[in-house]
XYZ file of N, CA and C in Angstrom:
861
model
N 0.792 -0.961 0.357
C 0.337 -0.317 0.128
C 0.770 1.059 0.441
N 0.872 2.351 -0.952
C 1.297 3.555 -1.006
C 1.440 4.306 -0.172
N 2.140 4.889 1.211
C 2.171 5.652 2.282
C 1.245 6.900 2.089
N 0.373 7.463 2.734
C -0.343 8.060 2.652
C -0.758 9.149 3.898
N 0.737 9.161 4.524
C 1.245 10.310 4.901
C 2.940 10.151 4.587
N 3.468 11.427 4.968
C 5.425 11.398 5.269
C 5.419 12.168 6.396
N 6.696 12.278 6.412
C 7.302 13.308 7.304
C 8.483 14.039 7.336
N 7.803 14.911 7.704
C 8.533 16.221 6.438
C 9.652 16.779 7.751
N 9.147 16.656 8.868
C 10.479 17.799 10.098
C 10.396 16.286 12.005
N 11.275 15.627 12.027
C 10.699 15.096 13.299
C 11.479 15.524 14.489
N 10.914 16.045 15.477
C 12.069 16.055 16.449
C 12.310 14.835 17.447
N 13.708 15.171 17.982
C 13.933 14.120 18.253
C 13.519 13.886 20.296
N 13.472 13.184 20.547
C 13.096 12.664 22.154
C 13.419 13.516 23.008
N 15.109 13.725 22.530
C 16.261 14.615 23.446
C 15.604 15.717 23.771
N 15.029 16.528 22.373
C 14.215 17.850 22.789
C 12.790 17.914 22.856
N 12.722 19.962 24.207
C 11.397 20.054 23.790
C 11.105 21.142 23.005
N 10.236 21.061 22.427
C 10.163 22.610 21.356
C 8.719 22.581 21.984
N 8.757 24.152 22.451
C 7.184 24.879 23.180
C 6.783 25.931 21.635
N 5.763 26.244 22.540
C 5.369 27.841 22.094
C 7.118 29.174 22.371
N 7.602 28.637 23.830
C 8.786 29.719 23.803
C 10.239 29.031 23.363
N 10.055 28.136 22.558
C 11.142 28.234 21.707
C 10.916 28.137 20.155
N 9.804 28.160 19.744
C 8.907 27.865 18.212
C 9.617 29.627 17.544
N 9.917 29.720 16.291
C 9.938 30.597 15.417
C 9.427 31.005 14.676
N 8.347 31.911 13.990
C 7.838 31.951 12.568
C 8.244 33.363 12.080
N 8.325 33.046 10.603
C 8.839 34.314 9.771
C 7.972 34.098 9.075
N 7.042 35.361 8.812
C 5.584 35.569 7.977
C 5.420 36.864 6.963
N 5.828 36.075 5.599
C 6.279 37.235 4.418
C 5.223 36.665 3.269
N 5.532 37.462 2.226
C 4.195 37.292 0.833
C 5.770 36.218 0.376
N 6.803 35.978 0.370
C 7.361 35.472 -0.696
C 7.122 33.888 -0.235
N 6.564 33.957 0.915
C 6.380 32.745 1.698
C 4.448 32.389 0.625
N 3.976 32.525 0.175
C 2.896 32.605 -0.491
C 3.456 31.626 -1.499
N 2.310 31.244 -2.083
C 2.268 30.013 -3.100
C 2.809 31.004 -4.691
N 3.288 30.286 -5.562
C 3.582 30.432 -6.901
C 2.160 30.589 -7.381
N 1.772 31.324 -8.358
C 1.121 31.787 -9.331
C 1.035 30.795 -10.869
N 0.575 30.279 -11.099
C 0.758 29.406 -12.898
C -0.653 29.912 -13.277
N 0.091 30.165 -14.983
C -0.575 30.939 -15.593
C -1.539 30.304 -15.973
N -1.324 28.946 -16.467
C -2.459 27.762 -16.846
C -3.200 27.736 -16.098
N -2.857 27.036 -14.985
C -4.223 26.514 -14.347
C -5.150 27.538 -13.329
N -4.221 29.261 -12.878
C -5.165 29.617 -12.311
C -6.533 30.495 -12.685
N -6.500 30.805 -13.602
C -7.942 31.075 -14.694
C -8.821 29.925 -14.181
N -8.298 28.771 -14.004
C -9.664 26.876 -14.044
C -9.289 27.498 -12.170
N -8.802 27.575 -11.154
C -9.124 27.879 -10.127
C -9.787 28.588 -9.695
N -9.949 29.882 -10.397
C -11.055 31.539 -10.229
C -12.258 30.269 -10.440
N -12.260 30.114 -12.146
C -13.565 29.709 -11.894
C -14.153 28.741 -12.012
N -13.689 27.575 -10.621
C -13.772 26.409 -9.989
C -14.720 27.124 -8.480
N -13.745 27.683 -8.691
C -14.625 28.527 -7.084
C -15.356 29.189 -6.896
N -16.020 29.804 -8.218
C -16.953 30.715 -8.654
C -18.543 30.198 -8.991
N -17.831 28.631 -9.559
C -19.125 27.674 -9.881
C -19.669 27.377 -8.038
N -18.345 26.803 -7.529
C -18.854 26.389 -5.855
C -19.827 27.372 -5.300
N -19.187 28.760 -5.545
C -20.083 29.444 -4.899
C -21.138 29.921 -5.314
N -21.307 29.753 -6.622
C -23.005 29.593 -7.084
C -23.829 28.830 -6.911
N -23.282 27.550 -6.396
C -24.401 26.259 -6.342
C -24.068 26.229 -4.499
N -23.178 26.992 -4.139
C -23.243 26.845 -2.503
C -22.645 28.341 -2.080
N -23.890 29.526 -2.257
C -23.811 31.551 -1.557
C -22.788 31.305 -0.479
N -23.561 29.969 0.306
C -22.597 30.154 2.241
C -21.154 29.968 1.646
N -20.739 28.952 1.193
C -19.293 28.815 1.142
C -18.521 30.035 1.004
N -17.319 29.901 2.185
C -16.295 31.021 2.829
C -15.313 30.872 2.583
N -14.144 31.719 1.633
C -12.963 31.087 1.003
C -12.521 31.945 2.714
N -11.906 30.939 3.776
C -11.397 31.380 4.975
C -9.607 31.101 4.292
N -9.114 32.327 5.154
C -7.752 32.453 5.003
C -6.445 31.439 5.690
N -5.723 31.021 5.397
C -4.996 30.157 6.207
C -3.008 30.160 5.668
N -2.601 30.054 6.926
C -0.825 30.126 6.810
C -0.710 29.417 5.721
N 0.040 29.197 5.180
C 0.886 28.472 4.101
C 2.092 27.602 4.364
N 2.157 26.374 4.706
C 3.734 26.082 5.341
C 4.648 26.330 3.886
N 5.824 27.282 3.749
C 7.136 27.318 2.669
C 8.197 25.952 3.742
N 8.763 26.288 4.149
C 9.905 25.718 5.169
C 9.492 25.426 6.482
N 10.170 24.596 6.817
C 10.648 24.342 8.164
C 11.732 23.948 9.193
N 12.073 24.319 9.852
C 13.672 23.528 10.512
C 14.191 23.780 11.698
N 14.990 22.798 11.647
C 15.165 22.278 13.833
C 16.782 22.605 13.699
N 16.926 23.277 14.355
C 18.436 23.536 15.010
C 18.568 24.174 16.119
N 19.765 23.714 16.998
C 19.617 23.255 18.229
C 18.402 23.037 18.861
N 18.208 23.940 19.713
C 16.772 23.439 20.040
C 16.273 24.699 20.173
N 15.953 25.274 18.655
C 15.053 25.987 18.259
C 14.427 25.489 17.068
N 12.843 25.775 16.757
C 12.254 25.421 15.840
C 11.985 26.695 14.902
N 11.900 26.701 13.505
C 11.751 28.030 12.694
C 10.657 27.434 11.731
N 9.810 28.305 11.342
C 8.309 28.248 10.187
C 8.675 29.309 9.427
N 8.689 29.084 8.413
C 8.403 30.097 6.796
C 7.188 29.731 6.749
N 6.580 31.341 7.259
C 4.339 31.081 6.573
C 4.210 32.069 5.620
N 3.901 31.906 4.308
C 2.575 32.950 3.996
C 1.223 32.466 3.924
N 0.833 33.086 3.097
C -1.146 33.380 3.427
C -1.306 32.382 2.184
N -2.487 32.087 2.343
C -3.304 30.938 1.686
C -4.686 31.077 1.359
N -5.520 30.484 1.530
C -7.021 30.659 1.592
C -7.864 29.029 1.062
N -8.981 28.988 1.321
C -9.186 27.370 1.031
C -9.403 27.459 -0.668
N -9.952 28.770 -0.905
C -10.273 28.243 -2.908
C -9.052 28.292 -3.238
N -8.100 28.704 -3.131
C -6.639 28.150 -3.562
C -6.364 26.394 -3.350
N -6.705 25.656 -2.058
C -6.262 24.666 -1.181
C -7.241 24.022 -2.253
N -8.618 24.135 -2.327
C -9.021 23.574 -3.910
C -8.519 23.702 -4.810
N -8.002 24.506 -5.147
C -7.915 24.018 -6.822
C -6.243 23.586 -6.922
N -5.469 23.083 -5.928
C -4.035 22.906 -6.285
C -4.331 21.956 -5.264
N -3.829 21.262 -3.691
C -3.828 20.282 -3.500
C -4.588 19.565 -3.731
N -6.137 19.498 -3.930
C -7.345 19.121 -3.672
C -8.115 18.780 -5.226
N -7.275 19.168 -6.157
C -7.481 19.538 -7.351
C -7.185 17.884 -8.254
N -7.600 17.421 -9.260
C -7.650 16.508 -10.169
C -6.007 17.010 -10.991
N -5.553 18.510 -10.983
C -4.676 18.409 -11.967
C -3.102 18.262 -10.621
N -3.408 17.661 -8.810
C -2.542 18.160 -8.419
C -1.314 17.462 -8.507
N -0.983 16.658 -9.203
C 0.460 15.704 -10.189
C 1.116 16.907 -10.859
N 0.238 17.308 -11.504
C 0.992 17.982 -12.174
C 1.135 19.263 -12.101
N 0.617 19.923 -11.229
C 0.846 21.190 -10.305
C 2.749 21.152 -9.613
N 2.924 20.209 -9.439
C 3.481 19.576 -8.738
C 5.024 18.939 -9.405
N 4.983 18.656 -10.605
C 5.691 18.004 -12.022
C 6.042 18.949 -12.123
N 5.137 20.521 -12.658
C 5.451 22.155 -13.169
C 6.363 22.995 -11.362
N 5.923 22.312 -10.738
C 6.580 23.157 -9.824
C 8.477 22.343 -9.556
N 8.354 21.558 -9.835
C 9.731 20.567 -9.939
C 10.567 21.419 -11.000
N 10.042 21.464 -12.412
C 10.236 22.335 -13.480
C 11.357 22.883 -13.411
N 9.784 23.857 -12.741
C 10.271 25.357 -12.692
C 10.945 25.766 -11.287
N 10.937 25.398 -10.158
C 11.685 25.711 -9.120
C 12.032 24.553 -8.486
N 12.467 23.730 -8.975
C 13.194 22.472 -8.160
C 12.041 21.949 -6.419
N 10.788 22.577 -6.684
C 10.314 22.281 -5.334
C 8.740 21.992 -5.762
N 8.283 20.530 -5.807
C 6.981 19.985 -5.999
C 5.591 20.624 -5.298
N 5.984 22.266 -3.833
C 5.011 22.401 -3.315
C 4.734 23.827 -3.744
N 5.561 24.315 -5.022
C 5.775 26.097 -5.288
C 4.621 25.577 -5.762
N 3.892 25.248 -6.435
C 2.366 25.814 -6.833
C 1.182 25.560 -5.828
N 1.052 24.788 -4.519
C 0.685 24.178 -3.895
C 0.153 24.816 -2.963
N -1.571 25.253 -2.288
C -1.759 25.698 -1.609
C -1.043 25.385 0.107
N -0.837 24.725 0.019
C -0.249 23.891 1.229
C -0.737 25.048 2.590
N -1.607 24.826 2.796
C -2.315 25.132 3.930
C -1.688 24.669 5.293
N -1.786 24.774 6.781
C -0.935 24.263 7.342
C -1.645 24.446 8.678
N -2.188 22.462 8.987
C -3.019 21.902 9.925
C -2.218 21.934 11.266
N -2.748 21.101 12.352
C -2.393 21.285 13.933
C -3.289 20.030 13.903
N -2.404 19.199 14.786
C -3.292 18.042 15.179
C -2.583 17.527 16.349
N -3.055 16.633 17.120
C -2.248 15.630 18.099
C -2.237 14.936 19.015
N -1.681 14.480 19.632
C -1.627 12.887 20.836
C -2.405 13.153 21.846
N -3.378 13.059 22.224
C -3.718 13.298 23.313
C -3.907 12.525 24.578
N -3.219 12.059 25.763
C -3.066 11.339 26.810
C -4.178 11.980 27.675
N -3.914 11.079 27.986
C -5.610 10.675 29.410
C -4.854 10.517 30.653
N -5.046 10.455 31.754
C -4.043 10.150 33.048
C -4.297 9.274 33.543
N -5.103 8.012 32.404
C -4.906 6.272 31.712
C -3.982 5.941 30.970
N -3.358 6.870 31.151
C -2.507 6.164 29.594
C -3.171 6.249 28.010
N -3.865 6.483 27.605
C -5.264 6.174 26.979
C -4.919 7.140 26.003
N -4.718 7.093 24.394
C -4.801 7.664 23.375
C -6.186 8.518 22.780
N -6.989 9.217 22.607
C -8.335 9.744 21.814
C -8.346 9.900 20.711
N -9.181 8.987 19.929
C -9.207 9.209 18.917
C -10.998 9.369 18.154
N -11.384 10.160 16.947
C -12.309 10.894 16.866
C -12.685 9.923 15.552
N -14.007 9.787 15.683
C -14.822 9.019 13.955
C -15.097 10.081 13.654
N -14.676 10.847 12.639
C -15.496 11.862 11.363
C -16.713 11.266 10.842
N -17.107 12.024 10.994
C -18.979 12.491 10.672
C -18.539 11.987 8.900
N -19.959 11.033 8.570
C -19.678 10.510 6.838
C -20.615 12.240 5.843
N -20.546 13.256 6.901
C -20.539 14.567 6.202
C -19.415 15.156 6.608
N -18.240 14.490 6.560
C -17.125 15.108 6.227
C -16.916 15.188 4.971
N -15.633 16.105 4.494
C -15.433 16.783 2.815
C -14.315 15.823 2.695
N -13.465 15.929 3.773
C -12.561 14.444 3.692
C -11.990 13.137 5.116
N -12.216 12.223 4.901
C -11.549 11.175 5.476
C -13.196 10.958 6.455
N -14.001 10.345 5.094
C -15.828 11.008 6.346
C -15.336 9.169 6.909
N -15.914 8.881 8.350
C -15.858 7.660 8.798
C -14.743 7.096 9.107
N -13.699 7.578 8.965
C -12.510 7.453 10.020
C -11.779 7.832 10.773
N -11.051 6.720 11.503
C -10.874 7.784 12.866
C -10.007 8.774 12.981
N -9.783 9.852 13.801
C -8.328 11.240 13.644
C -8.010 11.115 14.943
N -6.829 12.067 15.306
C -6.954 12.635 16.274
C -7.230 14.100 16.202
N -7.401 14.810 17.273
C -8.320 15.815 17.233
C -7.257 16.490 15.900
N -7.797 17.689 15.698
C -6.830 18.611 14.800
C -7.713 19.889 13.871
N -7.027 20.476 13.531
C -7.751 21.733 12.656
C -6.753 22.511 12.234
N -6.755 24.047 12.428
C -5.606 24.924 11.572
C -5.677 26.062 12.410
N -4.399 26.328 12.236
C -4.541 27.998 13.225
C -5.157 29.238 11.863
N -5.305 30.375 12.357
C -6.147 30.729 12.033
C -5.327 32.595 11.859
N -5.644 33.122 10.437
C -5.097 34.250 10.980
C -6.384 35.222 11.253
N -7.794 35.062 11.397
C -8.527 35.508 11.271
C -8.556 35.831 12.859
N -8.317 34.763 14.268
C -8.086 34.944 15.323
C -6.745 36.077 15.707
N -6.516 36.283 14.267
C -5.372 37.157 14.986
C -6.123 39.239 14.583
N -6.454 38.910 13.603
C -6.777 39.976 12.915
C -8.111 40.109 12.415
N -8.754 39.070 12.376
C -10.355 39.393 12.051
C -10.349 38.615 10.690
N -12.338 38.690 10.614
C -12.013 37.796 9.202
C -11.954 38.375 7.902
N -10.734 38.414 7.661
C -10.302 39.542 6.373
C -9.610 39.104 5.054
N -10.315 39.409 3.836
C -9.825 37.755 2.530
C -8.763 38.289 2.527
N -8.371 37.226 1.360
C -6.928 37.597 1.843
C -5.867 38.724 0.994
N -6.721 39.222 -0.157
C -5.994 40.173 -0.581
C -6.192 41.241 0.152
N -6.958 41.484 0.793
C -6.809 43.148 1.701
C -5.938 42.506 3.453
N -5.318 41.500 3.219
C -4.597 41.649 4.775
C -2.869 42.470 4.323
N -2.943 42.773 5.560
C -1.542 43.472 5.378
C -0.188 42.635 6.407
N 0.766 41.984 6.205
C 1.263 40.797 6.008
C 2.270 41.680 7.704
N 2.399 43.037 7.463
C 2.910 43.519 8.997
C 2.262 42.851 10.171
N 0.369 43.309 9.958
C -0.209 42.923 11.016
C -0.341 41.533 11.806
N 0.465 40.681 11.011
C 0.449 39.190 11.373
C 1.835 39.280 12.763
N 1.825 39.997 13.149
C 2.844 39.858 14.156
C 3.822 38.107 14.193
N 4.912 38.251 13.874
C 5.981 36.737 13.994
C 4.933 36.513 15.276
N 5.231 36.751 16.388
C 5.237 35.811 18.053
C 3.738 36.143 18.404
N 2.680 36.914 17.524
C 1.287 36.442 18.140
C 0.475 35.250 16.807
N 1.698 34.924 15.475
C 1.019 33.782 15.027
C 2.217 33.026 16.110
N 2.810 32.468 16.089
C 3.568 31.326 17.139
C 2.537 30.899 18.197
N 1.575 32.218 18.827
C 1.025 31.479 19.668
C -0.329 31.055 19.520
N -0.520 31.804 18.042
C -2.383 31.464 16.513
C -1.727 29.981 16.786
N -0.606 29.504 16.219
C -0.137 27.951 16.702
C -0.588 27.012 17.768
N 0.071 27.421 18.514
C -0.100 26.285 19.317
C -1.493 26.950 20.667
N -1.922 27.706 20.404
C -3.479 27.877 20.763
C -4.481 27.380 20.049
N -4.259 26.828 19.096
C -5.406 26.786 18.136
C -5.570 24.699 18.442
N -4.452 24.205 18.593
C -4.524 22.807 18.752
C -5.228 22.415 19.541
N -4.996 23.563 21.024
C -5.554 23.343 22.409
C -7.006 23.573 21.917
N -7.586 25.036 21.363
C -9.003 25.225 20.678
C -9.724 24.276 20.194
N -8.753 23.852 19.404
C -9.312 21.986 18.318
C -9.792 20.972 19.514
N -9.273 20.888 20.280
C -8.998 19.748 21.381
C -10.975 20.073 22.539
N -10.989 20.877 22.540
C -11.997 22.074 23.280
C -12.941 21.782 22.522
N -13.235 22.234 21.303
C -14.060 22.519 20.530
C -14.450 21.104 20.137
N -14.007 20.246 19.513
C -14.203 18.363 19.348
C -14.239 17.677 20.479
N -14.139 17.838 21.169
C -14.127 16.725 22.081
C -14.224 17.284 23.625
N -14.556 18.794 23.958
C -15.548 18.851 24.983
C -14.516 18.805 26.405
N -13.655 19.257 26.311
C -12.241 19.186 27.539
C -12.420 20.253 27.589
N -12.076 20.805 28.780
C -12.273 22.667 29.420
C -10.309 22.896 29.219
N -10.440 23.383 28.539
C -8.618 23.543 28.113
C -7.890 23.896 29.600
N -8.844 23.919 30.895
C -8.045 23.590 32.375
C -7.228 22.484 32.411
N -7.733 21.579 31.874
C -7.464 20.306 32.431
C -6.062 19.886 31.062
N -6.264 20.428 30.005
C -5.141 19.861 28.861
C -3.129 20.662 29.575
N -2.807 20.299 29.284
C -1.068 20.373 29.212
C -1.162 21.731 27.900
N 0.231 22.747 27.808
C 0.642 22.963 26.867
C 1.719 21.857 26.302
N 0.440 22.579 24.424
C 1.235 21.550 23.552
C 3.156 21.451 23.193
N 3.443 20.124 23.438
C 4.480 20.187 23.353
C 4.635 19.541 21.395
N 5.276 20.362 20.425
C 5.628 19.825 19.273
C 6.751 18.852 19.202
N 6.265 17.677 18.129
C 7.207 16.868 17.635
C 7.531 16.512 16.223
N 6.735 17.834 14.958
C 7.196 17.327 13.541
C 5.951 18.080 13.128
N 6.254 17.698 11.744
C 5.548 17.987 10.891
C 5.459 17.077 9.474
N 3.905 16.564 9.519
C 3.561 15.268 8.593
C 2.875 15.721 8.040
N 3.523 14.835 6.203
C 2.753 15.806 4.921
C 1.536 15.042 4.046
N 0.389 14.993 4.016
C -0.284 13.906 3.892
C -0.074 14.232 1.874
N -0.067 12.790 1.400
C -0.218 12.435 0.744
C -1.416 12.795 -0.348
N -2.130 12.640 0.261
C -3.893 11.806 -0.613
C -3.988 13.648 -0.549
N -3.749 14.398 0.278
C -3.749 16.225 -0.476
C -2.799 16.713 -0.861
N -2.310 15.623 -2.089
C -1.116 17.096 -2.110
C -0.167 17.375 -1.418
N 0.057 16.396 -0.246
C 1.434 17.362 0.203
C 1.127 18.159 1.517
N -0.207 18.271 1.350
C -0.904 19.400 2.458
C -0.033 18.744 3.867
N 0.455 20.022 4.642
C 1.555 19.468 5.583
C 0.664 19.882 7.332
N 1.424 19.267 8.337
C 0.073 19.364 9.719
C 1.336 19.443 10.710
N 1.310 19.944 11.318
C 2.106 20.291 12.786
C 1.328 19.727 13.777
N 2.410 18.879 14.292
C 1.668 17.686 15.432
C 2.266 18.273 16.578
N 1.752 17.532 17.618
C 1.730 17.948 18.948
C 1.678 16.844 19.808
N 2.030 16.612 21.218
C 1.430 15.611 22.492
C 0.981 16.671 23.002
N -0.410 16.540 23.627
C -0.685 17.160 24.997
C -1.013 16.399 25.855
N -0.838 16.908 27.814
C -1.582 15.712 28.438
C -3.169 15.996 28.854
N -3.781 15.430 29.164
C -4.621 15.873 29.535
C -4.699 15.199 30.962
N -5.681 15.750 31.956
C -5.190 15.385 33.492
C -6.338 15.460 33.662
N -8.081 14.588 33.095
C -8.206 13.194 33.170
C -8.777 11.914 32.647
N -9.162 11.023 33.169
C -8.982 9.707 33.094
C -10.347 9.545 31.329
N -9.625 8.726 30.638
C -10.836 8.557 29.874
C -12.041 7.796 30.285
N -12.501 7.494 31.094
C -13.631 6.947 31.904
C -14.437 9.027 31.736
N -13.470 9.773 32.157
C -14.270 11.355 32.313
C -14.318 12.195 31.192
N -12.970 11.730 29.864
C -13.392 12.823 29.064
C -14.524 12.041 28.262
N -14.569 11.197 27.761
C -15.947 10.158 27.146
C -17.019 10.444 27.404
N -17.506 11.243 29.108
C -18.478 11.235 29.340
C -18.614 12.797 29.205
N -17.722 13.760 29.417
C -17.497 14.686 28.872
C -18.195 14.912 27.157
N -17.526 13.885 26.423
C -18.060 14.080 24.947
C -19.232 13.610 24.160
N -19.642 12.978 25.564
C -20.873 12.527 24.691
C -21.961 13.045 25.745
N -21.523 13.952 25.969
C -22.587 15.610 26.040
C -23.168 16.224 25.305
N -22.116 16.008 24.328
C -22.534 16.803 22.940
C -22.654 18.124 23.165
N -22.261 19.009 24.234
C -22.221 20.137 23.518
C -21.435 20.846 23.592
N -19.929 20.362 22.345
C -19.337 20.674 21.968
C -19.131 21.463 21.041
N -18.371 22.618 20.767
C -18.581 23.426 19.869
C -19.027 23.019 17.804
N -17.754 21.880 18.061
C -17.755 20.789 16.798
C -18.430 19.467 16.702
N -18.768 19.184 17.602
C -20.190 18.107 17.416
C -20.110 17.555 16.416
N -20.465 18.128 15.173
C -21.442 17.726 14.240
C -20.118 17.294 13.518
N -18.814 17.314 13.823
C -17.493 16.698 12.979
C -17.406 15.459 13.387
N -17.196 14.345 14.441
C -17.458 13.665 14.625
C -18.994 12.751 16.107
N -18.453 11.434 15.467
C -19.803 10.702 15.370
C -19.518 9.695 16.876
N -18.031 9.322 17.267
C -17.954 8.817 18.104
C -16.574 8.999 18.977
N -15.806 8.253 20.487
C -14.771 8.692 20.494
C -14.239 7.499 20.912
N -12.818 7.266 20.943
C -12.909 5.801 21.367
C -11.208 6.156 22.312
N -10.896 5.791 22.661
C -9.490 5.463 23.990
C -8.458 4.174 23.635
N -7.588 4.493 22.810
C -5.990 3.008 22.529
C -5.055 3.580 23.438
N -5.068 2.214 24.364
C -3.839 1.568 25.285
C -2.378 2.632 24.683
N -2.134 3.770 25.060
C -0.702 4.209 24.425
C 0.534 3.511 23.527
N 0.359 1.786 24.703
C 1.611 1.096 24.450
C 1.097 -0.029 22.698
N -0.271 -0.181 22.515
C -0.876 -0.161 21.234
C -0.936 0.994 19.769
N -0.617 2.258 20.696
C -0.973 3.023 19.875
C 0.627 2.915 19.153
N 1.789 3.022 19.864
C 3.097 3.113 19.500
C 3.637 1.766 18.777
N 2.817 0.748 19.037
C 2.997 -0.568 18.307
C 2.290 -1.186 16.600
N 1.649 0.545 16.082
C 0.500 0.207 15.127
C 1.463 0.176 13.994
N 1.593 -0.263 13.453
C 2.084 -0.538 11.894
C 1.183 -0.403 10.689
N 1.267 -0.329 9.276
C 0.342 -0.624 8.471
C -0.715 -2.367 8.534
N 0.503 -2.746 8.641
C 0.036 -4.335 8.901
C -0.869 -4.404 10.015
N -1.669 -3.438 11.077
C -2.615 -3.873 11.833
C -3.573 -3.371 11.732
N -4.483 -3.886 12.219
C -6.064 -3.923 11.514
C -6.799 -2.733 11.938
N -6.043 -1.786 12.704
C -6.779 -0.348 12.957
C -5.995 0.708 11.872
N -5.148 0.767 11.287
C -4.540 1.121 10.355
C -5.125 1.879 9.290
N -6.240 0.406 8.753
C -6.764 0.519 7.470
C -8.049 1.727 7.782
N -8.238 1.943 9.202
C -9.877 2.685 9.966
C -8.933 3.940 9.908
N -7.701 4.447 9.702
C -6.907 5.526 10.394
C -7.384 6.933 9.568
N -7.547 7.871 9.328
C -7.471 8.875 7.885
C -5.541 8.959 8.143
N -5.465 9.668 7.320
C -3.656 9.859 6.684
C -4.230 11.521 7.483
N -4.326 11.778 8.444
C -3.633 12.929 8.966
C -3.439 12.148 10.318
N -4.106 10.925 11.079
C -3.661 10.287 11.855
C -2.483 9.645 12.175
N -2.237 9.192 10.437
C -1.169 8.166 10.414
C -0.395 8.942 10.617
N -0.377 10.582 9.851
C 0.222 11.234 10.155
C 1.268 11.307 11.694
N 0.187 11.762 12.092
C 0.832 12.353 13.444
C 1.197 10.846 14.366
N 0.769 9.926 14.344
C 1.217 8.653 15.354
C 2.805 8.326 14.526
N 2.902 7.887 13.036
C 4.658 8.265 12.507
C 4.915 9.103 14.008
N 4.800 10.214 13.870
C 5.476 11.211 14.009
C 5.501 11.166 15.419
N 4.177 10.349 16.217
C 5.296 10.204 17.876
C 5.401 8.975 17.985
N 5.688 7.816 17.561
C 6.614 6.936 16.842
C 7.672 7.446 17.504
N 7.960 8.395 16.613
C 9.894 8.527 16.376
C 9.916 9.491 17.653
N 9.053 10.134 18.146
C 9.557 10.876 19.233
C 9.348 10.013 20.448
N 9.204 8.941 20.439
C 9.583 7.829 21.372
C 10.609 7.243 21.512
């Protein structure tokens, strides 16, 4: 079976990366390259989607250009991108052609890709279990597969709901972007699982994985400790009062050691979303 996720960067277990030693450089030069042949098609396809669903929103995301780890510090070079460009590049039927053109023109398969940066986390309970959520059948990606809590850091959390073309880069202060990266994964656990933030540790960054099935879309992965047992977390989840309750239908808890033993040959592996596989791969490398 072809890999659905690959590791772009892994932090060794001897290092601890958190908000205080994470650095971001955000600049327009890290935006995706424009493709003269495909960009008109991207806009036309988006206009068609808007006509079919006027409620669809072209949300802005951070774009990962590169990531590096040196000494005891992490650096992320970020641009900006949007949902329209993600659908027209990473999620497009033309994604392989765009990747080939990127290699030809810039020696970079991702040069023309939107590459919105995601976040995901291994969340450990006090009884040493890892939580997984079963994605709703209505999810556009990986429906009815098991996933770790996750989502995206949001520029709008810093500057408000502003269209991409109206954003002024200096308003996206580097340190505020770092804070949003770490805040966003905590927010996703709260909104998806219904665990109050007071029961969650500060996230530890363990690396970046790329989702092959989404044109190598990148996701930052973390470890978060939860000061509740799996039974207590299940009770909170089953209340159904979380903000993003509609995104999942069930929760399950898997022993930490079982997660560390997961391979493509194990039965559970085929039930996992590509994003969960990338997170688990990094978690295993970190242990």
